[in-house]
């Protein structure tokens, strides 16, 4: 049983199972979320509800945020904009010795500013974006990419191990977000490549199950083939990671590429494919549903026969 109290703000598709795993690891957990369902379920499991992000911070040694995008993190953590009552931000509740860990995927530039604001208020900060989708969050097998001070990371490493299988200190503040952007460049581009390959094989009259069996153990073998392609050819696009979030992450990556002067020709194309998904109304599908853009263009679906 850990003596630390850990707070969670953001209990969505990733945050709720992560909080459950921290509870199971023996930590006291305090939770807040805009919708009450996840709070009620975690309270039934032993967590303590809080009325606001600031309330979570006041009751916790470590506050973890798992939120959709940069503006939401800035709002919930720093309180930018108009906030009263239940919306009081995390920064209003921290004190000397607090640690805030943002496990969202947001802009590296915004991350550095958030860290500075929190450190001025007396709190340490880590950026620790995650990869592994809903499955990884449920099974505590996430890959966690951490930026921040070495001593702050060392103090939080055991907590990270309650949520993830691979925990890597990537460097100073912002390095976790840079690493996550690199991860999403690879994931998005790979899903696009798998989509093109599957539709090509379908149009050529090949057996899609046989194609997957043949290529998965060779040089093309990857997570997208193992974890997503079998679902794609069955037409299963239940979200493990929303396509809208993949689009958001690729926006972060391409904008950071502009700032750092890094050429991204392939990423730019994949970014446009996920933008098309959003325009087509498929943002709440799994990110593997990017194949639907190609299928619309081709007038045919890459599916196995039932």
Coordinates of C-alpha atoms in Angstrom, one line a residue:
X1 CA 0.0 0.0 0.0
X2 CA 1.5 3.3 -1.1
X3 CA 1.4 6.3 1.2
X4 CA 0.9 8.6 -1.7
X5 CA -2.5 9.9 -2.8
X6 CA -2.9 10.2 -6.6
X7 CA -5.5 12.4 -8.2
X8 CA -6.9 11.9 -11.7
X9 CA -8.6 14.6 -13.7
X10 CA -10.0 13.2 -17.0
X11 CA -11.6 9.8 -16.8
X12 CA -12.3 9.0 -20.5
X13 CA -11.5 6.0 -22.5
X14 CA -7.9 6.0 -21.2
X15 CA -8.1 7.8 -17.9
X16 CA -10.7 5.6 -16.2
X17 CA -8.9 2.3 -16.6
X18 CA -5.6 4.0 -15.7
X19 CA -7.1 5.2 -12.4
X20 CA -8.5 1.7 -11.8
X21 CA -5.0 0.2 -12.2
X22 CA -3.6 2.8 -9.8
X23 CA -6.3 1.9 -7.3
X24 CA -5.5 -1.8 -7.7
X25 CA -1.8 -1.0 -7.0
X26 CA -2.7 0.2 -3.6
X27 CA -2.7 4.0 -3.9
X28 CA -5.4 6.2 -2.5
X29 CA -7.1 7.8 -5.5
X30 CA -9.1 11.1 -5.9
X31 CA -11.0 11.7 -9.1
X32 CA -12.8 14.4 -11.0
X33 CA -14.5 14.3 -14.4
X34 CA -17.0 16.4 -16.3
X35 CA -19.4 13.5 -16.6
X36 CA -20.4 11.6 -13.5
X37 CA -20.5 8.0 -14.7
X38 CA -16.7 7.3 -14.5
X39 CA -16.5 9.1 -11.1
X40 CA -19.4 6.9 -9.8
X41 CA -17.8 3.7 -11.0
X42 CA -14.4 4.6 -9.5
X43 CA -16.0 5.7 -6.2
X44 CA -17.7 2.2 -6.1
X45 CA -14.2 0.8 -6.5
X46 CA -12.8 2.9 -3.6
X47 CA -11.8 6.2 -5.1
X48 CA -12.7 9.6 -3.5
X49 CA -14.6 12.1 -5.8
X50 CA -13.6 15.7 -5.8
X51 CA -15.7 18.7 -6.9
X52 CA -13.1 20.3 -9.1
X53 CA -9.6 19.9 -10.5
X54 CA -8.4 22.2 -7.7
X55 CA -10.1 19.9 -5.2
X56 CA -8.2 16.9 -6.7
X57 CA -4.9 18.8 -6.3
X58 CA -5.6 19.8 -2.7
X59 CA -6.3 16.2 -1.7
X60 CA -3.4 14.6 -3.7
X61 CA 0.3 14.4 -3.6
X62 CA 0.4 13.7 -7.4
X63 CA -2.2 14.9 -9.9
X64 CA -2.5 13.1 -13.2
X65 CA -4.4 14.7 -16.1
X66 CA -5.6 12.6 -19.1
X67 CA -7.3 15.1 -21.3
X68 CA -8.2 15.5 -25.0
X69 CA -6.1 18.4 -26.3
X70 CA -3.9 21.4 -25.6
X71 CA -6.7 24.0 -24.9
X72 CA -8.4 21.6 -22.5
X73 CA -5.2 21.0 -20.6
X74 CA -4.4 24.7 -20.4
X75 CA -7.9 25.3 -19.2
X76 CA -8.1 22.5 -16.6
X77 CA -4.5 23.0 -15.3
X78 CA -4.0 26.7 -15.5
X79 CA -7.5 28.0 -15.5
X80 CA -7.2 30.2 -18.5
X81 CA -10.6 31.8 -19.3
X82 CA -13.5 32.1 -17.0
X83 CA -13.6 29.5 -14.3
X84 CA -15.8 29.4 -11.2
X85 CA -16.9 26.8 -8.7
X86 CA -16.5 23.3 -10.1
X87 CA -14.1 24.5 -12.8
X88 CA -11.4 25.8 -10.5
X89 CA -8.1 24.6 -12.1
X90 CA -5.4 22.3 -10.8
X91 CA -3.0 25.2 -10.2
X92 CA -5.3 26.6 -7.5
X93 CA -4.9 23.5 -5.4
X94 CA -1.2 22.7 -5.7
X95 CA 1.4 23.6 -3.1
X96 CA 5.1 23.0 -2.4
X97 CA 5.8 19.4 -2.9
X98 CA 3.0 18.7 -5.3
X99 CA 3.7 17.0 -8.6
X100 CA 1.5 17.4 -11.7
X101 CA 1.8 14.8 -14.4
X102 CA 0.1 15.5 -17.7
X103 CA -0.4 12.2 -19.6
X104 CA -2.4 13.9 -22.4
X105 CA -0.9 14.4 -25.9
X106 CA -0.4 18.1 -26.4
X107 CA 1.9 20.7 -27.9
X108 CA 5.5 20.5 -26.7
X109 CA 5.6 24.3 -26.7
X110 CA 2.5 24.6 -24.5
X111 CA 3.9 21.9 -22.3
X112 CA 7.0 24.0 -21.5
X113 CA 4.8 27.0 -20.6
X114 CA 2.5 24.9 -18.4
X115 CA 5.5 23.5 -16.5
X116 CA 6.8 27.0 -15.9
X117 CA 3.5 28.2 -14.5
X118 CA 3.2 25.2 -12.2
X119 CA 6.8 25.4 -11.0
X120 CA 6.2 29.1 -10.1
X121 CA 3.3 27.9 -8.0
X122 CA 5.6 25.4 -6.2
X123 CA 4.7 22.2 -8.0
X124 CA 7.0 19.8 -10.0
X125 CA 5.8 18.8 -13.4
X126 CA 6.3 15.9 -15.8
X127 CA 4.9 15.5 -19.3
X128 CA 4.2 11.8 -19.8
X129 CA 2.1 11.0 -22.9
X130 CA 1.0 7.5 -23.5
X131 CA 0.6 5.0 -26.3
X132 CA -1.2 1.6 -26.4
X133 CA -4.8 2.6 -26.8
X134 CA -7.7 1.5 -24.6
X135 CA -6.3 -2.1 -24.5
X136 CA -3.0 -0.8 -23.0
X137 CA -4.8 1.4 -20.5
X138 CA -7.0 -1.5 -19.3
X139 CA -4.2 -4.1 -19.2
X140 CA -1.6 -1.7 -17.7
X141 CA 0.7 -2.3 -20.7
X142 CA 1.0 1.3 -21.9
X143 CA 4.1 2.8 -23.3
X144 CA 4.8 6.0 -21.2
X145 CA 7.2 8.6 -22.6
X146 CA 8.3 11.0 -19.9
X147 CA 9.8 14.5 -20.0
X148 CA 11.0 16.4 -16.9
X149 CA 13.6 16.4 -14.1
X150 CA 15.4 13.2 -13.3
X151 CA 14.6 13.3 -9.6
X152 CA 10.9 14.0 -10.3
X153 CA 10.8 11.1 -12.7
X154 CA 12.5 8.8 -10.3
X155 CA 10.0 9.6 -7.6
X156 CA 7.1 8.8 -10.0
X157 CA 8.5 5.7 -11.7
X158 CA 6.8 3.2 -9.4
X159 CA 3.5 5.0 -10.1
X160 CA 4.0 4.8 -13.8
X161 CA 4.7 1.1 -13.5
X162 CA 1.2 0.7 -12.2
X163 CA -0.1 1.9 -15.5
X164 CA 2.4 0.9 -18.1
X165 CA 4.8 -1.8 -19.3
X166 CA 7.4 0.4 -20.9
X167 CA 8.4 3.6 -19.0
X168 CA 11.1 5.8 -20.6
X169 CA 12.6 9.0 -19.3
X170 CA 13.1 10.8 -22.6
X171 CA 14.8 14.0 -21.4
X172 CA 13.8 17.4 -20.0
X173 CA 10.4 19.0 -20.0
X174 CA 8.7 18.6 -23.4
X175 CA 10.8 15.6 -24.4
X176 CA 7.9 13.3 -23.6
X177 CA 5.6 15.2 -26.0
X178 CA 8.2 15.3 -28.7
X179 CA 8.6 11.5 -28.4
X180 CA 4.8 11.0 -28.5
X181 CA 4.6 13.1 -31.7
X182 CA 7.3 10.9 -33.2
X183 CA 5.2 7.8 -32.1
X184 CA 2.1 9.2 -33.7
X185 CA 3.9 10.0 -37.0
X186 CA 4.8 6.3 -37.2
X187 CA 1.4 5.0 -36.0
X188 CA -0.6 7.2 -38.4
X189 CA 1.7 6.5 -41.4
X190 CA 1.7 2.8 -40.7
X191 CA -2.1 2.6 -40.5
X192 CA -2.3 4.5 -43.8
X193 CA 0.1 2.0 -45.3
X194 CA -1.8 -1.0 -44.0
X195 CA -5.0 0.5 -45.4
X196 CA -3.5 1.0 -48.8
X197 CA -2.1 -2.6 -48.8
X198 CA -5.5 -4.2 -47.7
X199 CA -7.5 -2.3 -50.3
X200 CA -4.9 -3.1 -53.0
X201 CA -5.1 -6.8 -52.1
X202 CA -8.9 -6.7 -52.1
X203 CA -9.1 -5.0 -55.5
X204 CA -6.6 -7.6 -56.9
X205 CA -8.8 -10.5 -55.7
X206 CA -6.6 -11.8 -53.0
X207 CA -7.7 -13.6 -49.8
X208 CA -7.3 -11.0 -47.1
X209 CA -6.8 -13.5 -44.3
X210 CA -4.1 -15.2 -46.3
X211 CA -2.4 -11.9 -47.1
X212 CA -2.3 -11.0 -43.4
X213 CA -0.9 -14.4 -42.4
X214 CA 1.8 -14.1 -45.0
X215 CA 3.0 -10.6 -44.3
X216 CA 2.6 -10.3 -40.5
X217 CA 5.6 -12.4 -39.6
X218 CA 7.9 -10.9 -42.3
X219 CA 9.6 -7.6 -42.7
X220 CA 6.2 -5.8 -42.8
X221 CA 5.3 -7.2 -39.3
X222 CA 4.1 -4.4 -36.9
X223 CA 1.5 -3.5 -34.3
X224 CA -0.9 -2.1 -36.9
X225 CA -1.0 -5.5 -38.7
X226 CA -1.3 -7.5 -35.5
X227 CA -3.8 -5.4 -33.5
X228 CA -5.8 -3.6 -36.1
X229 CA -5.8 -5.2 -39.5
X230 CA -7.8 -8.3 -38.5
X231 CA -10.4 -6.0 -37.1
X232 CA -10.4 -3.8 -40.2
X233 CA -11.2 -6.6 -42.6
X234 CA -14.1 -7.7 -40.3
X235 CA -15.4 -4.1 -40.3
X236 CA -14.9 -3.6 -36.6
X237 CA -14.0 0.0 -36.0
X238 CA -15.0 0.2 -32.3
X239 CA -12.6 2.8 -30.9
X240 CA -9.5 1.8 -29.0
X241 CA -8.1 5.2 -30.0
X242 CA -10.4 7.7 -31.6
X243 CA -9.5 8.8 -35.2
X244 CA -10.2 12.4 -34.0
X245 CA -7.4 12.1 -31.5
X246 CA -5.1 10.7 -34.2
X247 CA -5.9 13.7 -36.3
X248 CA -5.3 16.0 -33.4
X249 CA -1.9 14.3 -32.7
X250 CA -0.9 14.7 -36.3
X251 CA -1.8 18.4 -36.2
X252 CA 0.6 18.7 -33.2
X253 CA 3.3 16.8 -35.1
X254 CA 3.0 18.8 -38.3
X255 CA 3.0 22.1 -36.5
X256 CA 6.0 21.1 -34.4
X257 CA 7.7 20.1 -37.6
X258 CA 7.2 23.6 -39.0
X259 CA 8.6 25.1 -35.8
X260 CA 11.6 22.8 -35.7
X261 CA 12.3 22.9 -39.4
X262 CA 11.7 19.1 -39.9
X263 CA 10.5 18.0 -43.3
X264 CA 7.4 15.8 -43.1
X265 CA 6.1 14.9 -46.6
X266 CA 4.5 11.6 -45.7
X267 CA 3.1 12.8 -42.4
X268 CA 1.5 15.7 -44.2
X269 CA -0.4 13.4 -46.5
X270 CA -1.5 11.2 -43.6
X271 CA -2.6 14.3 -41.7
X272 CA -4.9 15.1 -44.7
X273 CA -6.3 11.6 -44.7
X274 CA -7.3 12.0 -41.0
X275 CA -8.7 15.4 -41.7
X276 CA -10.9 13.8 -44.4
X277 CA -12.1 11.2 -41.8
X278 CA -13.2 14.1 -39.6
X279 CA -15.0 15.8 -42.5
X280 CA -16.7 12.5 -43.4
X281 CA -18.0 12.2 -39.8
X282 CA -15.8 9.2 -38.8
X283 CA -13.8 10.9 -36.1
X284 CA -15.3 8.7 -33.3
X285 CA -14.3 5.5 -35.1
X286 CA -11.0 3.8 -34.3
X287 CA -8.0 5.4 -36.0
X288 CA -7.7 2.3 -38.1
X289 CA -10.9 3.4 -39.9
X290 CA -8.7 5.7 -42.0
X291 CA -9.2 3.0 -44.6
X292 CA -12.7 4.3 -45.1
X293 CA -11.3 7.3 -46.9
X294 CA -9.6 5.1 -49.5
X295 CA -12.6 2.9 -49.7
X296 CA -14.8 5.9 -50.5
X297 CA -12.3 6.8 -53.3
X298 CA -12.3 3.3 -54.6
X299 CA -16.0 2.5 -54.3
X300 CA -15.1 -0.8 -52.6
X301 CA -14.5 -2.1 -49.1
X302 CA -11.6 -4.3 -48.0
X303 CA -13.6 -6.9 -46.0
X304 CA -13.5 -10.7 -45.6
X305 CA -16.6 -12.6 -46.8
X306 CA -18.9 -13.6 -43.9

